[in-house]
mmCIF file of C-alpha atoms in Angstrom:
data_model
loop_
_atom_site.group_PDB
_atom_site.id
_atom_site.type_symbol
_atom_site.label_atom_id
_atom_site.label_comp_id
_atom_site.label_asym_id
_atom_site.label_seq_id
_atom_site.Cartn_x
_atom_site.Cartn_y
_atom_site.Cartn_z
ATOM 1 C CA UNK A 1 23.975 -34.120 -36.311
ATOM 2 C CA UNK A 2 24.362 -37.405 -38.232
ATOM 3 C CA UNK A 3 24.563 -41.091 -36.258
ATOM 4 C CA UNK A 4 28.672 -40.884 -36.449
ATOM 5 C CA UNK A 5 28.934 -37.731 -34.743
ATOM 6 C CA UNK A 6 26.707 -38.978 -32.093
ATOM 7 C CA UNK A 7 28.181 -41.909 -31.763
ATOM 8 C CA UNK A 8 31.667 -40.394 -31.166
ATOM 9 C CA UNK A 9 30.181 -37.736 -29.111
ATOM 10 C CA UNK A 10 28.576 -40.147 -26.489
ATOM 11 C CA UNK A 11 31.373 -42.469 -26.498
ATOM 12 C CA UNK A 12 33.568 -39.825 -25.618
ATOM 13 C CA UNK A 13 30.836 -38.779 -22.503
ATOM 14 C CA UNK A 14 30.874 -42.286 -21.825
ATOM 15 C CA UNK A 15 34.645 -42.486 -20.855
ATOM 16 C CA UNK A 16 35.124 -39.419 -19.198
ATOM 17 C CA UNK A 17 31.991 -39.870 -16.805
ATOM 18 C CA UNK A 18 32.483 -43.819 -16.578
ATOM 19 C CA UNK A 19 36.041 -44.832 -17.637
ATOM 20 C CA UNK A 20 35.655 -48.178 -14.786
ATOM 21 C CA UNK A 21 31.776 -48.952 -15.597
ATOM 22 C CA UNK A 22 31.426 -50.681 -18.672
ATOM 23 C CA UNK A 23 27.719 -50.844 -18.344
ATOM 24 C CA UNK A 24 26.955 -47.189 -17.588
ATOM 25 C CA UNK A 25 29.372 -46.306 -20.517
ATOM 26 C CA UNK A 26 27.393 -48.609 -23.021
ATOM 27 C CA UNK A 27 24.053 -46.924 -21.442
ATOM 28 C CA UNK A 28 25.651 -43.769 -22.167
ATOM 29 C CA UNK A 29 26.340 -44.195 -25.523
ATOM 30 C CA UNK A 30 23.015 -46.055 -25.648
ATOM 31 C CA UNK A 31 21.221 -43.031 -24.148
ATOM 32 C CA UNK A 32 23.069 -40.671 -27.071
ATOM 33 C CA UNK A 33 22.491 -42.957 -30.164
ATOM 34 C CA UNK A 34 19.239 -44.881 -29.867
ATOM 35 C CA UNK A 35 16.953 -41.728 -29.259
ATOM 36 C CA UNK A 36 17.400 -41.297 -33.506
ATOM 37 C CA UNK A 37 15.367 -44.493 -33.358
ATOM 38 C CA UNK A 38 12.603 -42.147 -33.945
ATOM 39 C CA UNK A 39 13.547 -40.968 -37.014
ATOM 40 C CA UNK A 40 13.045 -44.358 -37.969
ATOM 41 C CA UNK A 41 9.514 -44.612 -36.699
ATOM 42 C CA UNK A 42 8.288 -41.913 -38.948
ATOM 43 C CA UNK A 43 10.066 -43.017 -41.940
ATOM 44 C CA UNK A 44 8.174 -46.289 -42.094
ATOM 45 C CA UNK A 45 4.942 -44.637 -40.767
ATOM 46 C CA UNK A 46 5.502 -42.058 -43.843
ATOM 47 C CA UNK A 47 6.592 -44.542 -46.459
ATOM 48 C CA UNK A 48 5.757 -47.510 -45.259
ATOM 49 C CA UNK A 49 9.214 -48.748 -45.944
ATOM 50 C CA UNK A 50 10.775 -51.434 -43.523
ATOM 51 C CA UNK A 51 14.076 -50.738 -44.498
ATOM 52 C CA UNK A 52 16.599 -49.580 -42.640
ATOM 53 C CA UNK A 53 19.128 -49.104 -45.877
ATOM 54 C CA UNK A 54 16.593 -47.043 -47.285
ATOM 55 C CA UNK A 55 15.638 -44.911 -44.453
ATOM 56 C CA UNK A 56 19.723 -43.626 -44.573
ATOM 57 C CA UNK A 57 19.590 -43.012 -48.098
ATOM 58 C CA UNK A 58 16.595 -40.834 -47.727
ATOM 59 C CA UNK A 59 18.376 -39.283 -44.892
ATOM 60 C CA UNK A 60 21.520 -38.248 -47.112
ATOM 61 C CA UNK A 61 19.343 -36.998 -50.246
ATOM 62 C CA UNK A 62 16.163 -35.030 -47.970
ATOM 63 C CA UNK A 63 18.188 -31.622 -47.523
ATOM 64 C CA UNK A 64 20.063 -31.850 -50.679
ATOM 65 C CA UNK A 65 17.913 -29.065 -54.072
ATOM 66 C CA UNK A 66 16.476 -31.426 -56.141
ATOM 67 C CA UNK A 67 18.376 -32.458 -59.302
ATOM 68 C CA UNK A 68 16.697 -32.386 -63.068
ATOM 69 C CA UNK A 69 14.794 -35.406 -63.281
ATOM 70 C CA UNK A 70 14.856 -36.013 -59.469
ATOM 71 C CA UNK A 71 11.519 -37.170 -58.374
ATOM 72 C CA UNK A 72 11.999 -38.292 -55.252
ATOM 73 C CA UNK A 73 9.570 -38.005 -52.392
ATOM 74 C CA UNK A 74 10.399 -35.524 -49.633
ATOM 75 C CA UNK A 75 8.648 -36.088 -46.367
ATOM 76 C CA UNK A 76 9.989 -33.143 -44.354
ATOM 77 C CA UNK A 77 11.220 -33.045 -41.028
ATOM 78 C CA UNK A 78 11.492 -36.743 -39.128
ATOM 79 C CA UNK A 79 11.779 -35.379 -35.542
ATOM 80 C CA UNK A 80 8.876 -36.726 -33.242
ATOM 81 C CA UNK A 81 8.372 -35.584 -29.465
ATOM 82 C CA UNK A 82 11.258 -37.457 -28.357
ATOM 83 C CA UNK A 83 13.558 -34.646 -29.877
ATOM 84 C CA UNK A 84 12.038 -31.266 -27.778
ATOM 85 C CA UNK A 85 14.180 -31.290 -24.707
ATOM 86 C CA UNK A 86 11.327 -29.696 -22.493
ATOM 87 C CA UNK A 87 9.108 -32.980 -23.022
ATOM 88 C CA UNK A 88 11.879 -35.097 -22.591
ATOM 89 C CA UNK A 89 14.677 -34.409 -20.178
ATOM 90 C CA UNK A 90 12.583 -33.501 -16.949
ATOM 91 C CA UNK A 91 10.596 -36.685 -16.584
ATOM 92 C CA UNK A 92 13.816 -38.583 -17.874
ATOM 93 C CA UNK A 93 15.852 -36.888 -14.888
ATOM 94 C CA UNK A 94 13.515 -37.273 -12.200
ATOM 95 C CA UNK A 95 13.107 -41.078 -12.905
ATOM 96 C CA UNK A 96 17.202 -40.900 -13.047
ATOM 97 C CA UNK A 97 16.434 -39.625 -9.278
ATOM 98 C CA UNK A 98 14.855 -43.031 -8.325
ATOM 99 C CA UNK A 99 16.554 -45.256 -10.331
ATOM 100 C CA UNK A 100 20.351 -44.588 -10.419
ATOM 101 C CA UNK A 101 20.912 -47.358 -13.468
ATOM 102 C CA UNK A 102 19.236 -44.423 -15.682
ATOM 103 C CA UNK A 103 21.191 -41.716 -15.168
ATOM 104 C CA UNK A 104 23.863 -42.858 -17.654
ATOM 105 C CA UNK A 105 21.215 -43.482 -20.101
ATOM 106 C CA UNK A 106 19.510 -39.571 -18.834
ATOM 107 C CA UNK A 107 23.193 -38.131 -19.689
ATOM 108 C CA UNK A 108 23.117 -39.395 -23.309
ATOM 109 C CA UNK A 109 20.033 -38.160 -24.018
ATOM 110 C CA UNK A 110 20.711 -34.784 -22.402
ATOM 111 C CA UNK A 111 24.372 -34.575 -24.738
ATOM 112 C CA UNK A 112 22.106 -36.126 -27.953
ATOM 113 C CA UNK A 113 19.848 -33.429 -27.403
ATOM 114 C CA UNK A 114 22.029 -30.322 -26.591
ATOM 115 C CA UNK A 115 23.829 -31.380 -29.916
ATOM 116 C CA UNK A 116 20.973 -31.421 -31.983
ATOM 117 C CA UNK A 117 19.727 -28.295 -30.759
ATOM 118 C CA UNK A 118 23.239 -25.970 -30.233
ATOM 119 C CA UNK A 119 22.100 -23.659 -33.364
ATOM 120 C CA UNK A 120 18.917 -22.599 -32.276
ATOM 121 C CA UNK A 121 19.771 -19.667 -31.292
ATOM 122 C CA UNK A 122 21.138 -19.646 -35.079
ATOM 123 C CA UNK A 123 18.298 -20.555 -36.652
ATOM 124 C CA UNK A 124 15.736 -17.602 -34.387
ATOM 125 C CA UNK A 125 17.841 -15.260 -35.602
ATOM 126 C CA UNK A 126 17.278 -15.912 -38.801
ATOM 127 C CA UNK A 127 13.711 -16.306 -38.535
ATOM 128 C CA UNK A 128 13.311 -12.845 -37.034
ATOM 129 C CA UNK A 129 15.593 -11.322 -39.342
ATOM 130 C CA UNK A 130 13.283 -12.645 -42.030
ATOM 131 C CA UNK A 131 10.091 -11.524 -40.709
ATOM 132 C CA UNK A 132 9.149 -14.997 -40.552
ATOM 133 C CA UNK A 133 8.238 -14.816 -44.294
ATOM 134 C CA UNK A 134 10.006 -17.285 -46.845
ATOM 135 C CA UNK A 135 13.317 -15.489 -48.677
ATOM 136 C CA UNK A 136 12.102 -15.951 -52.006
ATOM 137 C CA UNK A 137 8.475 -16.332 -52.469
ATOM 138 C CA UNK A 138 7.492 -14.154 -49.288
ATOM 139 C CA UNK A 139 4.542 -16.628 -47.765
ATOM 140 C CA UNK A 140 4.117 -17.152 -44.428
ATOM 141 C CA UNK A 141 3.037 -20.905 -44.870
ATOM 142 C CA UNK A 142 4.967 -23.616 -43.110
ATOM 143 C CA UNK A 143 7.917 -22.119 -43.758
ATOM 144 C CA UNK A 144 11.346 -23.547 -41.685
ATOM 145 C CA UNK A 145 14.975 -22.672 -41.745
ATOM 146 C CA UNK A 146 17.539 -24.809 -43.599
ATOM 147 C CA UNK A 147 20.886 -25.096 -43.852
ATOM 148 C CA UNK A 148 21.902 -24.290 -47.606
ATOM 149 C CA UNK A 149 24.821 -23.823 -50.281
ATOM 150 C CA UNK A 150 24.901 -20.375 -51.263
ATOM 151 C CA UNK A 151 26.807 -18.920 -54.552
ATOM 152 C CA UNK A 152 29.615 -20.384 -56.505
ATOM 153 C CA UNK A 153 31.592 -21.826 -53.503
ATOM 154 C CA UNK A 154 28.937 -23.773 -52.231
ATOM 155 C CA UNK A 155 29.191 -21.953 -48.861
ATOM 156 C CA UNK A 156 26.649 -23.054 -46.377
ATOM 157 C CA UNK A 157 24.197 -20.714 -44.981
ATOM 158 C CA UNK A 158 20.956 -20.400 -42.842
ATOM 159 C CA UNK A 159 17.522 -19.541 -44.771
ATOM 160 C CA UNK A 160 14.082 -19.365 -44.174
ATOM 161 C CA UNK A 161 12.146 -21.263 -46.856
ATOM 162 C CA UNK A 162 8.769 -22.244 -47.257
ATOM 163 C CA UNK A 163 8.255 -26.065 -48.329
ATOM 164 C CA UNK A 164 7.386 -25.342 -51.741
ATOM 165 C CA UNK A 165 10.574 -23.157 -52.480
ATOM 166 C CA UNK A 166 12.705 -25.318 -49.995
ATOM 167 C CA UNK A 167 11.988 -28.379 -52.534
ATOM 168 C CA UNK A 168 11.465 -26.919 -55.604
ATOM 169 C CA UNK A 169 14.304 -24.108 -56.527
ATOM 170 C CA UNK A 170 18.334 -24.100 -56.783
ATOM 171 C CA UNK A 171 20.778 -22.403 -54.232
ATOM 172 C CA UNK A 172 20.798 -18.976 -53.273
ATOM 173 C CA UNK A 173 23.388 -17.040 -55.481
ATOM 174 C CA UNK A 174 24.627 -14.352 -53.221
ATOM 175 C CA UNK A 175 24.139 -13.097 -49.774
ATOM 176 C CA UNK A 176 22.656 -9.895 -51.147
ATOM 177 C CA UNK A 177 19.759 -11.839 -52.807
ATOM 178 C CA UNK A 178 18.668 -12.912 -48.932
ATOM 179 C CA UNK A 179 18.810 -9.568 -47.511
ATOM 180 C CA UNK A 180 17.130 -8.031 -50.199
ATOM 181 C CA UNK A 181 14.572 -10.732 -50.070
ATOM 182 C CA UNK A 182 14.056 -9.946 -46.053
ATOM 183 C CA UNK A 183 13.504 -6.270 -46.709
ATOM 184 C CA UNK A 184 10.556 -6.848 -48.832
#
Protein backbone atom coordinates (compact mmCIF):
# COMPACT_ATOMS: atom_id res chain seq x y z
CA UNK A 1 0.00 0.00 0.00
CA UNK A 2 1.18 3.54 -0.83
CA UNK A 3 1.47 6.51 2.11
CA UNK A 4 -2.27 7.85 1.01
CA UNK A 5 -3.93 4.71 1.55
CA UNK A 6 -2.35 4.44 4.86
CA UNK A 7 -2.94 7.55 5.78
CA UNK A 8 -6.73 7.31 5.13
CA UNK A 9 -6.76 3.91 6.51
CA UNK A 10 -5.40 4.92 10.03
CA UNK A 11 -7.27 8.04 10.17
CA UNK A 12 -10.29 6.24 9.70
CA UNK A 13 -9.05 3.61 12.83
CA UNK A 14 -8.28 6.64 14.54
CA UNK A 15 -11.94 7.97 14.72
CA UNK A 16 -13.76 5.00 15.20
CA UNK A 17 -11.50 3.74 18.21
CA UNK A 18 -10.88 7.44 19.55
CA UNK A 19 -13.50 9.88 18.15
CA UNK A 20 -13.04 12.13 21.92
CA UNK A 21 -9.05 11.60 22.21
CA UNK A 22 -7.30 13.73 19.98
CA UNK A 23 -3.98 12.46 21.10
CA UNK A 24 -4.58 8.71 20.82
CA UNK A 25 -6.14 9.44 17.33
CA UNK A 26 -2.92 11.37 16.14
CA UNK A 27 -0.85 8.28 17.77
CA UNK A 28 -3.00 6.17 15.78
CA UNK A 29 -2.49 7.56 12.66
CA UNK A 30 1.11 8.06 13.82
CA UNK A 31 1.41 4.34 14.63
CA UNK A 32 -0.07 3.53 10.80
CA UNK A 33 2.05 6.08 8.77
CA UNK A 34 5.47 6.58 10.32
CA UNK A 35 6.45 2.76 10.38
CA UNK A 36 7.20 3.48 6.21
CA UNK A 37 9.93 5.60 7.77
CA UNK A 38 11.94 2.61 7.07
CA UNK A 39 11.67 2.57 3.66
CA UNK A 40 13.39 5.67 3.94
CA UNK A 41 16.29 4.34 5.93
CA UNK A 42 17.30 1.96 3.26
CA UNK A 43 16.91 4.27 0.46
CA UNK A 44 19.62 6.58 1.74
CA UNK A 45 21.68 3.62 3.12
CA UNK A 46 21.35 2.18 -0.65
CA UNK A 47 21.87 5.40 -2.53
CA UNK A 48 23.12 7.52 -0.31
CA UNK A 49 20.55 10.04 -1.28
CA UNK A 50 19.17 12.50 1.48
CA UNK A 51 16.27 13.28 -0.33
CA UNK A 52 13.08 12.73 0.51
CA UNK A 53 11.62 13.94 -3.17
CA UNK A 54 13.75 11.48 -4.59
CA UNK A 55 13.15 8.57 -2.44
CA UNK A 56 9.10 8.91 -3.80
CA UNK A 57 10.11 9.10 -7.23
CA UNK A 58 12.09 5.96 -6.94
CA UNK A 59 9.17 4.57 -5.17
CA UNK A 60 6.68 5.27 -8.21
CA UNK A 61 9.24 4.05 -11.05
CA UNK A 62 10.88 0.61 -8.89
CA UNK A 63 7.92 -1.85 -9.97
CA UNK A 64 7.23 -0.25 -13.21
CA UNK A 65 9.40 -2.79 -16.78
CA UNK A 66 12.02 -0.71 -17.66
CA UNK A 67 11.54 1.62 -20.66
CA UNK A 68 14.18 1.79 -23.82
CA UNK A 69 16.85 3.88 -22.68
CA UNK A 70 15.82 3.60 -18.97
CA UNK A 71 18.85 3.19 -16.90
CA UNK A 72 17.80 3.68 -13.76
CA UNK A 73 19.06 1.90 -10.69
CA UNK A 74 16.76 -0.66 -9.08
CA UNK A 75 17.53 -1.52 -5.51
CA UNK A 76 14.85 -4.15 -4.85
CA UNK A 77 12.70 -4.54 -2.05
CA UNK A 78 12.95 -1.52 0.81
CA UNK A 79 11.21 -3.45 3.64
CA UNK A 80 13.55 -3.80 6.80
CA UNK A 81 12.53 -5.86 10.05
CA UNK A 82 10.12 -3.37 11.06
CA UNK A 83 7.67 -4.74 8.29
CA UNK A 84 7.45 -8.82 9.50
CA UNK A 85 4.58 -8.71 11.91
CA UNK A 86 6.04 -11.68 14.05
CA UNK A 87 9.17 -9.40 15.05
CA UNK A 88 7.13 -6.57 15.54
CA UNK A 89 3.66 -6.72 16.98
CA UNK A 90 4.33 -9.03 20.12
CA UNK A 91 6.95 -6.95 21.87
CA UNK A 92 4.96 -3.77 20.60
CA UNK A 93 1.72 -5.24 22.41
CA UNK A 94 3.14 -6.34 25.51
CA UNK A 95 4.83 -2.89 26.13
CA UNK A 96 1.10 -1.53 25.09
CA UNK A 97 0.29 -3.81 28.34
CA UNK A 98 2.42 -1.51 30.62
CA UNK A 99 2.13 1.57 29.10
CA UNK A 100 -1.49 2.36 28.02
CA UNK A 101 -0.28 5.75 25.95
CA UNK A 102 1.06 2.98 23.33
CA UNK A 103 -1.65 1.13 22.55
CA UNK A 104 -3.00 3.69 20.05
CA UNK A 105 0.33 3.84 18.53
CA UNK A 106 0.36 -0.60 18.83
CA UNK A 107 -3.14 -0.38 16.82
CA UNK A 108 -1.62 1.55 13.88
CA UNK A 109 1.04 -0.53 13.48
CA UNK A 110 -1.04 -3.70 13.78
CA UNK A 111 -3.72 -2.04 10.78
CA UNK A 112 -0.24 -0.73 8.76
CA UNK A 113 0.86 -4.12 8.90
CA UNK A 114 -2.26 -6.32 8.22
CA UNK A 115 -2.59 -3.96 5.10
CA UNK A 116 0.64 -4.50 3.79
CA UNK A 117 0.50 -8.05 4.21
CA UNK A 118 -3.52 -9.00 3.24
CA UNK A 119 -2.21 -10.80 -0.15
CA UNK A 120 0.05 -13.16 1.19
CA UNK A 121 -1.87 -15.72 1.00
CA UNK A 122 -1.98 -14.40 -2.80
CA UNK A 123 1.34 -14.25 -3.38
CA UNK A 124 2.13 -18.36 -1.67
CA UNK A 125 -0.10 -19.44 -3.97
CA UNK A 126 1.57 -18.34 -6.61
CA UNK A 127 4.84 -19.34 -5.50
CA UNK A 128 3.75 -22.95 -5.11
CA UNK A 129 1.94 -22.98 -8.20
CA UNK A 130 5.23 -22.02 -9.79
CA UNK A 131 7.41 -24.49 -8.26
CA UNK A 132 9.22 -21.72 -6.83
CA UNK A 133 11.12 -21.38 -10.16
CA UNK A 134 11.00 -17.93 -12.12
CA UNK A 135 8.02 -17.95 -15.07
CA UNK A 136 10.27 -17.22 -17.76
CA UNK A 137 13.81 -18.09 -17.31
CA UNK A 138 13.12 -21.13 -14.84
CA UNK A 139 16.05 -20.30 -12.04
CA UNK A 140 15.58 -20.73 -8.70
CA UNK A 141 17.78 -17.62 -7.71
CA UNK A 142 16.28 -14.87 -5.63
CA UNK A 143 13.36 -15.01 -7.31
CA UNK A 144 10.04 -12.94 -5.66
CA UNK A 145 6.51 -12.40 -6.74
CA UNK A 146 5.35 -9.12 -8.33
CA UNK A 147 2.47 -7.59 -9.17
CA UNK A 148 2.45 -7.11 -13.11
CA UNK A 149 0.47 -5.88 -16.34
CA UNK A 150 -0.31 -8.75 -18.35
CA UNK A 151 -1.47 -8.64 -22.25
CA UNK A 152 -3.01 -5.86 -24.19
CA UNK A 153 -5.29 -4.51 -21.36
CA UNK A 154 -2.70 -4.00 -19.02
CA UNK A 155 -4.47 -6.31 -16.52
CA UNK A 156 -2.59 -6.79 -13.35
CA UNK A 157 -1.46 -10.10 -12.28
CA UNK A 158 0.75 -12.04 -9.72
CA UNK A 159 4.20 -13.63 -11.06
CA UNK A 160 7.09 -15.17 -9.84
CA UNK A 161 10.21 -13.55 -11.33
CA UNK A 162 13.68 -13.80 -10.69
CA UNK A 163 15.58 -10.29 -10.39
CA UNK A 164 17.19 -10.50 -13.59
CA UNK A 165 13.88 -11.15 -15.63
CA UNK A 166 11.82 -8.98 -13.09
CA UNK A 167 14.12 -5.90 -14.34
CA UNK A 168 15.10 -6.73 -17.53
CA UNK A 169 11.99 -8.03 -19.85
CA UNK A 170 8.40 -6.52 -20.93
CA UNK A 171 4.92 -7.74 -19.61
CA UNK A 172 3.62 -11.05 -19.80
CA UNK A 173 1.38 -11.37 -22.99
CA UNK A 174 -1.21 -13.86 -21.99
CA UNK A 175 -2.17 -15.94 -19.09
CA UNK A 176 -1.33 -19.07 -21.05
CA UNK A 177 2.36 -17.99 -21.38
CA UNK A 178 2.50 -18.28 -17.23
CA UNK A 179 0.97 -21.57 -16.99
CA UNK A 180 2.86 -22.97 -19.61
CA UNK A 181 5.93 -21.48 -18.11
CA UNK A 182 4.96 -23.28 -14.53
CA UNK A 183 4.60 -26.66 -16.17
CA UNK A 184 8.08 -26.73 -17.34
Amino acid sequence: MNLQEHLITSTLLAVSLYPRQPLAAALVIAGGVLVDLDHLALYISRTGDWSISGALHYNRYRHRFPQPGDSRPRYGSLRSRLHHPLIVLPPLWALAQRLPWVRPLAAGVTLHLLLDHIALPFVWNVYLRAGGRCVRCGSRRKVSVYLRPNGQHQQWQWTVLCQRCAYHTKPLRSRQSVKASVRD
